[in-house]
Amino acid sequence: MDLYLKHASATADERAAVDSHLGPPATRWEGGDRDRSEDGRVSFGGRDARSQRHLLLPVLHAVQKRLGWISEGSLSYVAQRLTVPPAEVYGVATFYAMLSTQPRPCRVAHVCDDIACRIGGANSLIDELTAEFGPAGTPNGDATWIRSPCLGLCERAPAVMFQLAGDGPDSADESHAPAAANQVAAVLKGGTPAVFVPGSTPQTVEPRDSSLRLLRRIGVADPESLDDYRKHGGYQALRRALELGPAGVIREVTDSKLMGRGGAAFPTGVKWSGVAGAPARPHYLICNADESEPGTFKDRVLMEEDPFALVEAMTIAGYAAGCELGYLYLRGEYPLATRRLTNAIEQARARGLLGRDVMGRGFAFDIELRRGAGAYICGEETALMNSIEGYRGEPRNKPPFPTVAGLFGKPTLINNVETLYNVLDVVLETGPAYAAIGTARSTGTKLFCLSGCVTSPGVYEVPFGTTLREMVDRAGGVRDGRPLQALLLGGAAGTFVPEAQFDTPLTFEGTREIGASLGSGVIMLFDDQVDLVDILSRVAAFFRDESCGQCVPCRVGTVRQEEALVRLGTGRSKGSGHPNGSITADVELLAELSLVMKDASICGLGQTAPAALQSALALDLLGVGARGAADTSPTPESSTAEKQRTPDAS
């Protein structure tokens, strides 16, 4: 295509969509129609123009939301308004799965076909939609459906997300699970999506577990009322933090031995101290709420049901680290969380709990919500920063680390959602009191996401040290009493754990000893009816599709891994008819690919993309023998691939 977009012009609707976010253009230089005489002699650009680039993704969202897709005319006008080269605008727009640069109907159903939903009946749903509306991506009037990776609704599979373009009240995005074909069809034919009822975890219904900490307000406090949040203990932690002072807060966080819950288990107090002591100004705070690891949904539950707690926790972190502005980077596939967090931020700002003078105590802190657009890699901390800055979400080389030179080149504190929620109890109870929970090296409680062939899927909160077997028993074991074929710990970038290791304590050090990782807290069960070759093929396709393509080991390795897995599946079913002539040859090839990807990929996505497959081969779960399979279990340092776990690696 013509990346200069010389002959593309925006329609009135497209210009209105951009202007609704940026305001009307002031000069001809940025796309205005006014013919001011000075426009012919003077232009305003340089630093002032470049300072607006961080608005690129929100503006593209606005166009997609209004029209359903982003035309060349829209791209050209966005480039004019933000003074960004058209080729770079196009590069960003084509990077994200939720944005389309090809004509697309105004009603789109994203049907999850990832591993949890495959177990939950997604294939049957897809067959019914294909019969009624044609293959995925086929326009059917003003509607279509497409396949989607994990939507973060694994405990209620199968799941669907609707993107409904337009200006009216019926154009809001919605997520639904479990979804039936007749419900999806009704929306695609013009109906209004039914109200989504999010309640999802067994621990948030009666009788409640008295030991709940992170989940204690869920199902009790109104998630849309600041007053009700305060009635249930809200903002007591911030008041306590203001009494302690920034240094006192960091001392309590350090004494708590709180480790980052993103997966890399980096000491939170060390990270906070590093940013607080950095001489460069300003300091920025980022909350990574872009959890996209298949099987992960704990952060979604927290943000949908207790949004004010995240706002309060971010405010405490900003106060302690000397940050005046925080970015809440939220997964694009979480529309309900988006609405509730937006409401929480607005209410907090209106009540003086955010802004230039928080609680009248003389410090400034505010939060800007940024919505992702369907890119798993943007959970890697440096890719996330690139996304906020208006670039393609590709990881940066480290060092420098974000605590030294992060967002906009300034010291940046990045924590994931679960880490920040823990800060509230650390401040209220003191660090040593918090450290008394769990184990000596893994303190506090941990959220686990149980899904797949489990009797009671949902989010479970337990103290560190609870065994894997106890977690499975808490969720009722394998549904329908069927035999357990396999258990995946840590998500798509995790490992399969044999039953002989089910008594392993779920701690950072405990899982490390068995060559596994807690990752994002995924525990997914597969009974004897599940086709594991199909599951692992979907995992391989996920990593191949989500690779940003920046480095060769990941870009090529994920493709070759998927190809070899397809051949293994064919060879297993046809015996001597294996397309490559030798199953052993492909097992050895996969082992070699795993080593190369682990050693040479820029970020954790490529480093852990082979982890689940290699552990399955080592345990001979595919029935092809473990010949040639290398021991490539992820180390704690390399277990940071998934979008939600990476930020704490710095």
XYZ file of C-alpha atoms in Angstrom:
650
model
C 0.000 0.000 0.000
C 0.990 3.660 -0.278
C 2.408 4.326 3.175
C 2.488 8.051 2.423
C -1.315 7.948 2.066
C -1.094 10.853 -0.363
C -4.451 10.225 -1.989
C -6.387 9.221 1.127
C -8.749 11.704 2.708
C -10.884 11.282 5.808
C -14.666 11.477 5.717
C -16.564 13.817 7.974
C -17.368 10.938 10.349
C -13.735 9.883 10.491
C -12.566 13.402 11.218
C -15.246 13.744 13.896
C -14.061 10.531 15.564
C -10.486 11.826 15.782
C -11.527 15.323 16.820
C -13.749 13.929 19.566
C -10.569 12.804 21.307
C -8.116 15.527 20.287
C -10.393 18.505 19.908
C -10.720 20.514 16.691
C -7.514 21.269 14.764
C -6.171 24.758 15.317
C -4.178 25.177 12.075
C -3.918 23.824 8.557
C -0.691 22.111 9.569
C -2.620 19.632 11.672
C -5.551 19.103 9.343
C -7.631 22.210 9.992
C -9.859 23.815 7.353
C -9.288 27.392 8.471
C -7.137 29.445 6.102
C -5.317 31.667 8.540
C -2.766 33.882 6.859
C -0.008 32.968 9.304
C -0.392 29.264 8.440
C 1.433 29.944 5.207
C 4.502 31.266 7.009
C 4.673 29.586 10.419
C 4.170 26.009 11.597
C 4.343 24.580 15.057
C 6.108 21.239 15.316
C 9.187 19.712 16.827
C 8.928 18.935 20.496
C 5.356 20.232 20.861
C 4.150 18.003 18.052
C 6.030 14.932 19.256
C 4.641 15.353 22.757
C 1.219 14.297 21.459
C 2.329 10.941 20.069
C 1.303 9.085 23.229
C -2.307 9.768 22.226
C -1.990 7.610 19.104
C -3.487 4.392 20.496
C -6.441 6.140 22.221
C -7.210 8.001 18.980
C -7.122 4.783 16.951
C -9.484 3.265 19.519
C -11.834 6.221 19.005
C -11.941 5.702 15.228
C -12.429 1.948 15.565
C -15.187 2.537 18.092
C -17.059 5.018 15.903
C -16.767 3.303 12.518
C -15.852 -0.316 13.168
C -12.551 -0.134 11.266
C -9.722 2.306 10.445
C -9.522 3.430 6.824
C -6.548 4.930 5.000
C -8.281 8.294 5.205
C -8.516 7.942 8.985
C -4.846 6.974 9.189
C -3.872 9.999 7.100
C -5.886 12.379 9.274
C -4.513 10.888 12.496
C -0.988 11.311 11.095
C -1.729 14.981 10.357
C -3.208 15.677 13.772
C -0.381 14.047 15.732
C 2.474 14.893 13.327
C 3.428 11.225 13.073
C 4.597 9.700 9.771
C 1.716 7.842 8.093
C 3.818 4.678 7.797
C 4.298 4.635 11.573
C 0.587 5.222 12.208
C -0.139 2.287 9.909
C 2.476 0.168 11.710
C 0.841 0.799 15.069
C -2.710 0.258 13.774
C -1.811 -3.113 12.251
C -0.006 -4.291 15.388
C -3.143 -4.814 17.492
C -5.732 -7.553 16.981
C -8.678 -5.425 18.133
C -7.971 -2.769 15.496
C -8.787 -3.449 11.847
C -7.392 -1.593 8.824
C -9.650 -3.626 6.552
C -13.394 -2.991 6.170
C -15.240 -4.743 8.944
C -18.938 -4.789 9.901
C -20.084 -2.734 12.852
C -21.053 -5.813 14.845
C -18.254 -8.268 15.548
C -18.320 -11.273 17.863
C -14.887 -12.401 19.072
C -15.353 -16.089 19.904
C -12.654 -17.504 22.159
C -11.189 -20.775 20.913
C -8.292 -20.941 23.365
C -7.526 -23.874 25.633
C -10.072 -23.326 28.452
C -12.863 -22.520 26.032
C -12.003 -25.511 23.837
C -12.618 -27.673 26.876
C -15.790 -25.714 27.660
C -17.476 -26.206 24.284
C -16.079 -23.491 22.020
C -15.755 -25.819 19.037
C -19.464 -26.633 19.096
C -20.280 -22.926 19.357
C -18.003 -22.187 16.401
C -19.633 -24.940 14.316
C -23.094 -23.472 14.929
C -21.966 -19.940 14.057
C -20.261 -21.206 10.908
C -23.460 -22.908 9.812
C -25.526 -19.739 10.314
C -23.121 -16.918 9.439
C -20.434 -18.579 7.341
C -16.726 -19.040 8.116
C -14.937 -16.753 10.560
C -14.454 -13.251 9.163
C -17.167 -13.570 6.514
C -19.379 -10.443 6.472
C -23.035 -11.274 6.944
C -24.873 -8.049 6.469
C -23.663 -5.682 9.174
C -22.156 -8.424 11.328
C -19.439 -11.045 11.453
C -17.661 -13.306 13.897
C -13.973 -14.071 14.283
C -11.860 -16.441 16.344
C -10.154 -14.972 19.383
C -7.402 -15.973 21.803
C -8.207 -16.149 25.519
C -10.672 -13.477 26.682
C -9.956 -13.919 30.393
C -13.318 -15.549 31.153
C -11.920 -19.066 31.535
C -13.980 -19.982 34.583
C -17.199 -19.459 32.603
C -16.180 -20.884 29.229
C -17.032 -20.644 26.386
C -16.655 -16.872 26.116
C -17.525 -14.199 23.550
C -16.704 -10.495 23.344
C -18.771 -8.143 21.195
C -17.328 -5.048 19.514
C -20.278 -2.871 18.578
C -19.351 0.266 16.637
C -21.326 3.499 16.554
C -22.316 6.486 18.684
C -25.385 5.206 20.492
C -25.761 3.529 23.889
C -25.973 0.132 22.184
C -22.433 0.489 20.823
C -20.624 -0.384 24.052
C -18.327 -3.407 23.972
C -19.543 -6.344 26.046
C -18.117 -9.676 27.196
C -20.255 -12.734 27.843
C -19.647 -16.172 29.272
C -20.889 -18.782 29.043
C -22.157 -17.940 25.568
C -24.632 -19.937 23.478
C -24.955 -19.784 19.693
C -28.495 -18.381 19.814
C -27.365 -15.549 22.127
C -24.458 -14.639 19.855
C -26.689 -14.806 16.791
C -29.259 -12.504 18.390
C -26.634 -9.802 18.995
C -25.135 -10.153 15.517
C -28.614 -9.694 14.055
C -29.029 -6.379 15.853
C -30.106 -7.302 19.343
C -28.757 -5.765 22.517
C -26.345 -7.927 24.537
C -27.802 -9.190 27.766
C -26.426 -7.665 30.941
C -23.259 -9.481 31.930
C -23.302 -10.766 35.489
C -19.647 -11.137 36.501
C -19.835 -13.061 39.775
C -17.435 -15.904 39.164
C -15.535 -17.225 42.121
C -16.719 -19.858 44.583
C -15.093 -17.882 47.386
C -17.238 -14.817 46.792
C -20.556 -16.478 47.585
C -21.929 -17.728 50.892
C -20.517 -19.180 53.020
C -17.543 -16.862 52.738
C -14.033 -17.897 53.733
C -13.059 -15.747 56.719
C -9.385 -15.862 55.703
C -9.956 -13.904 52.503
C -7.840 -10.792 52.174
C -7.597 -9.676 48.550
C -11.092 -10.977 47.834
C -12.751 -9.866 51.074
C -14.786 -7.010 49.539
C -15.820 -8.885 46.407
C -19.521 -9.629 46.487
C -19.895 -7.437 49.580
C -19.074 -3.838 48.616
C -20.740 -2.075 45.676
C -18.011 -1.776 43.001
C -19.556 1.414 41.653
C -19.851 3.313 44.947
C -16.947 5.136 46.577
C -18.975 5.593 49.751
C -19.628 1.872 50.022
C -15.944 1.158 49.420
C -15.015 3.486 52.285
C -17.710 1.870 54.439
C -15.838 -1.432 54.013
C -12.427 -0.061 54.962
C -11.524 1.821 51.829
C -8.890 4.601 52.005
C -7.756 3.705 55.509
C -4.515 2.445 53.979
C -3.888 5.744 52.180
C -4.453 7.692 55.399
C -1.983 5.417 57.158
C 0.513 5.865 54.315
C 0.319 9.650 54.652
C 1.110 9.296 58.358
C 4.119 7.082 57.631
C 5.544 9.274 54.882
C 7.135 7.982 51.641
C 10.183 6.477 53.380
C 7.989 4.816 56.005
C 5.770 3.225 53.359
C 8.773 1.838 51.495
C 10.158 0.497 54.780
C 6.926 -1.402 55.469
C 6.821 -2.799 51.920
C 10.447 -3.904 52.238
C 9.861 -5.499 55.656
C 6.832 -7.372 54.291
C 9.101 -9.271 51.859
C 6.351 -8.804 49.282
C 7.456 -10.365 46.007
C 6.019 -9.249 42.700
C 2.999 -11.301 41.718
C 3.670 -10.959 38.000
C 5.717 -14.154 37.945
C 9.338 -13.030 38.204
C 9.071 -12.631 41.999
C 11.198 -9.478 42.215
C 11.228 -7.842 45.688
C 8.683 -5.033 45.562
C 10.444 -2.891 48.179
C 13.695 -2.932 46.197
C 11.897 -1.724 43.092
C 10.072 1.041 44.964
C 13.306 2.205 46.616
C 15.063 2.343 43.270
C 12.461 4.614 41.705
C 12.069 6.804 44.806
C 15.816 7.447 44.910
C 16.265 8.096 41.179
C 17.482 11.681 40.643
C 15.811 12.234 37.247
C 12.353 13.756 37.235
C 9.467 13.215 36.755
C 8.813 9.684 38.000
C 6.025 7.601 36.471
C 3.928 4.735 37.799
C 2.449 2.006 35.604
C -0.045 -0.596 36.711
C 0.114 -3.533 34.321
C -3.482 -4.703 34.067
C -2.984 -6.362 30.683
C -3.271 -9.976 31.852
C -3.639 -12.100 28.728
C -2.033 -15.404 29.654
C -4.490 -18.134 28.634
C -6.142 -19.417 31.789
C -5.612 -16.198 33.787
C -8.527 -14.115 35.055
C -7.729 -13.165 38.674
C -6.961 -9.516 37.903
C -10.208 -9.206 35.972
C -12.169 -10.338 39.017
C -10.341 -7.836 41.251
C -10.785 -4.904 38.880
C -14.437 -5.583 38.093
C -15.507 -6.173 41.688
C -13.139 -3.971 43.746
C -11.931 -1.175 41.426
C -11.501 1.514 44.097
C -8.911 -0.644 45.857
C -6.670 -0.499 42.787
C -7.020 3.285 42.607
C -6.099 3.567 46.297
C -3.141 1.179 45.958
C -1.790 3.074 42.938
C -2.064 6.315 44.884
C -0.007 4.856 47.736
C 2.622 3.575 45.306
C 2.786 6.950 43.576
C 3.150 8.728 46.910
C 5.953 6.437 48.078
C 7.950 6.527 44.838
C 7.477 10.236 44.124
C 5.295 9.762 41.036
C 2.819 12.446 40.056
C 1.162 10.509 37.237
C 0.178 6.876 36.972
C -0.890 4.960 33.885
C -3.327 2.100 34.311
C -2.750 -0.041 31.223
C -5.862 -2.206 31.032
C -6.471 -5.158 28.780
C -8.693 -4.170 25.851
C -10.832 -7.299 26.165
C -12.083 -6.253 29.633
C -14.949 -3.811 28.872
C -16.670 -4.144 32.263
C -13.411 -3.525 34.123
C -12.812 -0.523 31.853
C -16.154 1.037 32.739
C -15.853 0.395 36.459
C -12.262 1.633 36.730
C -13.134 4.749 34.737
C -15.974 5.395 37.165
C -13.710 4.764 40.162
C -11.053 7.185 38.892
C -13.644 9.880 38.197
C -15.253 9.530 41.630
C -11.890 9.573 43.397
C -10.842 12.675 41.477
C -14.130 14.436 42.260
C -13.686 13.742 45.981
C -10.108 14.998 46.182
C -8.568 11.536 46.369
C -6.753 12.113 43.080
C -5.469 15.341 41.595
C -3.199 18.209 42.551
C -3.802 18.021 46.306
C -4.669 14.477 47.361
C -6.634 14.457 50.620
C -5.473 18.020 51.208
C -2.024 16.745 52.146
C -0.047 18.662 49.544
C 0.981 15.928 47.130
C -0.180 15.525 43.553
C -1.066 12.244 41.909
C -3.460 11.359 39.128
C -4.251 8.285 37.047
C -4.760 7.987 33.312
C -6.412 4.813 32.048
C -4.992 3.406 28.830
C -6.809 0.594 27.103
C -4.789 -2.054 25.289
C -5.956 -3.377 21.931
C -5.299 -7.098 21.862
C -1.538 -7.705 21.935
C -0.233 -10.275 24.412
C 3.319 -8.973 24.107
C 2.281 -5.602 25.541
C 2.298 -7.147 29.003
C 6.091 -7.265 28.796
C 7.090 -4.126 30.662
C 9.135 -2.428 27.949
C 6.647 -3.354 25.205
C 3.928 -1.870 27.393
C 5.873 1.392 27.691
C 6.292 1.536 23.916
C 2.546 1.039 23.548
C 1.761 3.910 25.925
C 4.228 6.154 24.063
C 2.443 5.509 20.758
C 4.809 2.980 19.191
C 4.440 -0.655 18.240
C 4.439 -2.813 21.338
C 7.869 -4.317 20.811
C 10.178 -5.073 23.764
C 13.302 -3.011 24.372
C 16.704 -4.369 25.247
C 17.646 -4.097 28.926
C 19.533 -2.452 30.567
C 18.606 0.289 31.134
C 15.841 -0.991 33.358
C 12.578 0.933 33.811
C 13.544 2.044 37.324
C 16.328 4.078 35.686
C 14.984 4.944 32.226
C 11.454 3.785 31.590
C 8.386 5.584 30.292
C 9.388 8.656 28.261
C 12.964 7.928 29.361
C 12.218 8.657 33.026
C 12.361 6.441 36.166
C 9.263 4.267 36.144
C 7.691 2.002 38.751
C 5.804 -0.939 37.225
C 3.732 -3.408 39.229
C 0.944 -5.730 38.250
C -2.566 -5.632 39.702
C -2.258 -8.338 42.359
C 1.006 -6.895 43.687
C -0.602 -3.505 44.223
C -3.664 -4.936 45.982
C -1.339 -6.549 48.525
C 0.157 -3.151 49.368
C -3.073 -2.089 51.121
C -2.708 -4.799 53.766
C 1.037 -4.237 54.071
C 0.492 -0.596 54.979
C -2.434 -1.256 57.318
C -0.921 -4.205 59.169
C 2.804 -3.297 59.043
C 5.377 -5.160 57.033
C 6.404 -7.717 59.711
C 2.776 -8.680 60.356
C 2.244 -9.284 56.658
C 5.484 -11.304 56.441
C 4.139 -13.677 59.112
C 1.611 -15.020 56.577
C 2.714 -17.696 54.130
C 6.308 -18.896 54.257
C 9.603 -17.216 55.055
C 10.475 -16.632 51.393
C 6.968 -16.383 49.929
C 4.929 -14.097 52.154
C 1.247 -13.268 52.097
C -1.540 -14.905 50.131
C -1.709 -15.818 46.449
C -4.568 -15.884 43.962
C -4.909 -18.967 41.781
C -7.098 -19.353 38.697
C -8.572 -22.840 38.439
C -10.226 -23.786 35.178
C -10.561 -26.540 32.609
C -11.957 -29.910 33.732
C -12.443 -28.860 37.341
C -15.657 -29.146 39.345
C -15.718 -25.551 40.671
C -13.636 -23.241 38.479
C -12.806 -19.766 39.747
C -10.339 -17.609 41.656
C -9.048 -19.064 44.930
C -7.052 -17.160 47.546
C -4.770 -19.185 49.809
C -1.643 -18.552 51.881
C 1.631 -19.410 50.193
C 2.617 -22.953 51.085
C -0.711 -24.562 50.195
C 0.029 -27.636 48.088
C -1.082 -28.210 44.540
C -3.116 -31.214 45.655
C -4.940 -29.098 48.242
C -5.788 -26.549 45.556
C -7.286 -29.206 43.324
C -9.291 -30.585 46.255
C -10.570 -27.084 47.143
C -12.017 -26.817 43.653
C -13.744 -30.183 43.937
C -11.268 -32.205 41.885
C -11.856 -33.329 38.324
C -15.439 -32.726 37.256
C -17.754 -35.720 36.926
C -15.177 -37.821 38.758
C -13.257 -38.598 35.578
C -9.562 -39.565 35.594
C -7.059 -36.722 35.473
C -4.878 -36.837 32.375
C -2.700 -33.766 32.965
C -2.356 -30.560 34.999
C -0.894 -27.346 33.591
C 0.644 -24.920 36.097
C 1.397 -21.315 35.169
C -0.593 -20.948 31.952
C 0.361 -21.389 28.304
C 3.939 -20.389 29.204
C 3.907 -22.776 32.166
C 4.635 -26.482 32.589
C 2.761 -29.726 33.031
C 3.198 -31.165 36.515
C 2.966 -34.924 37.153
C 0.741 -36.198 39.956
C 3.811 -37.382 41.850
C 4.612 -33.691 42.452
C 1.120 -32.579 43.539
C 2.274 -32.313 47.151
C 4.705 -29.557 46.184
C 4.007 -26.377 48.199
C 2.852 -23.556 45.968
C 5.605 -21.078 46.729
C 8.191 -19.389 44.560
C 10.914 -21.623 45.932
C 8.805 -24.781 45.997
C 7.853 -24.702 42.337
C 11.400 -23.703 41.415
C 12.662 -26.940 42.954
C 10.527 -29.034 40.581
C 11.518 -26.975 37.525
C 8.181 -25.166 37.319
C 6.927 -21.653 38.012
C 3.838 -20.161 39.627
C 3.573 -17.760 36.714
C 0.245 -15.980 36.781
C -1.323 -18.557 39.096
C -2.999 -20.724 36.458
C -3.987 -24.271 37.428
C -5.752 -25.961 34.506
C -6.977 -29.537 34.641
C -7.414 -31.890 31.684
C -9.417 -35.094 32.044
C -9.016 -38.266 29.988
C -11.367 -37.028 27.255
C -9.229 -34.017 26.273
C -7.015 -34.258 23.184
C -3.715 -32.856 24.458
C -2.258 -32.662 20.948
C -5.091 -30.310 20.043
C -4.517 -28.287 23.228
C -0.777 -27.948 22.635
C -1.346 -27.131 18.972
C -3.533 -24.232 20.118
C -0.816 -23.119 22.548
C 1.765 -23.213 19.755
C -0.558 -21.250 17.454
C -1.068 -18.697 20.223
C 2.643 -17.987 20.602
C 3.190 -17.945 16.852
C 0.429 -15.383 16.431
C 1.390 -13.267 19.442
C 5.117 -13.025 18.667
C 5.871 -9.404 17.810
C 8.340 -10.624 15.177
C 11.159 -8.358 16.295
C 13.743 -11.116 16.871
C 14.435 -14.091 14.614
C 14.561 -16.843 17.292
C 11.001 -16.092 18.368
C 9.583 -15.043 14.999
C 10.839 -18.169 13.208
C 11.025 -20.526 16.177
C 7.341 -20.248 17.079
C 6.386 -21.057 13.484
C 8.702 -24.074 13.266
C 7.488 -25.277 16.664
C 3.879 -25.247 15.500
C 4.746 -27.021 12.271
C 6.632 -29.776 14.111
C 3.779 -30.236 16.562
C 1.304 -30.647 13.703
C 3.561 -33.303 12.197
C 3.804 -35.063 15.572
C 0.029 -35.153 15.834
C -0.255 -36.556 12.328
C 2.471 -39.111 12.965
C 0.845 -40.286 16.172
C -2.465 -40.835 14.426
C -1.004 -42.451 11.284
C 1.963 -44.328 12.705
C 4.499 -44.854 9.919
C 2.779 -42.132 7.901
C 4.573 -39.378 9.837
C 5.155 -36.577 7.294
C 8.744 -35.966 8.373
C 9.603 -39.655 8.276
C 10.609 -39.811 11.937
C 8.870 -38.815 15.135
C 12.243 -38.822 16.877
C 13.574 -36.265 14.402
C 10.785 -33.826 15.241
C 11.158 -34.356 18.983
C 14.855 -33.560 18.648
C 14.063 -30.549 16.459
C 11.652 -29.221 19.098
C 14.302 -29.618 21.792
C 16.833 -27.725 19.684
C 14.331 -24.973 18.900
C 13.552 -24.671 22.599
C 17.194 -24.122 23.510
C 17.720 -21.525 20.787
C 14.546 -19.616 21.663
C 15.371 -19.677 25.357
C 18.935 -18.442 24.857
C 18.488 -15.888 22.083
C 14.985 -14.362 22.246
C 14.829 -10.730 23.329
C 12.016 -11.201 25.837
C 10.265 -13.878 27.837
C 7.652 -14.684 25.200
C 10.151 -16.492 23.004
C 12.058 -17.828 25.994
C 9.072 -19.693 27.463
C 6.957 -20.376 24.361
C 8.248 -24.004 24.262
C 7.877 -24.652 28.012
C 4.482 -26.385 28.039
C 5.273 -28.501 24.997
C 8.669 -29.580 26.296
C 7.242 -30.584 29.670
C 4.483 -32.553 27.894
C 7.075 -34.391 25.826
C 9.203 -35.098 28.896
C 6.168 -36.673 30.592
C 5.169 -38.427 27.338
C 1.694 -36.880 27.513
C 1.453 -36.906 23.711
C 2.117 -40.595 23.386
C 5.081 -40.148 21.060
C 7.811 -40.994 23.562
C 10.209 -38.596 25.230
C 13.024 -39.344 22.813
C 15.193 -36.298 22.318
C 13.191 -34.127 24.676
C 15.485 -31.774 26.550
C 15.017 -30.526 30.054
C 13.888 -27.010 29.196
C 11.795 -26.236 32.231
C 11.633 -22.478 32.690
C 13.883 -20.936 35.277
C 12.516 -18.132 37.460
C 14.466 -15.642 35.360
C 12.936 -16.879 32.112
C 9.397 -17.392 33.359
C 8.352 -13.867 32.509
C 6.841 -14.338 29.098
C 3.209 -13.926 29.701
C 1.779 -10.479 29.494
C 0.709 -10.188 33.050
C 3.747 -11.664 34.784
C 6.592 -9.786 33.093
C 6.471 -6.297 34.657
C 7.876 -7.403 37.994
C 11.011 -8.735 36.290
C 12.775 -5.401 36.569
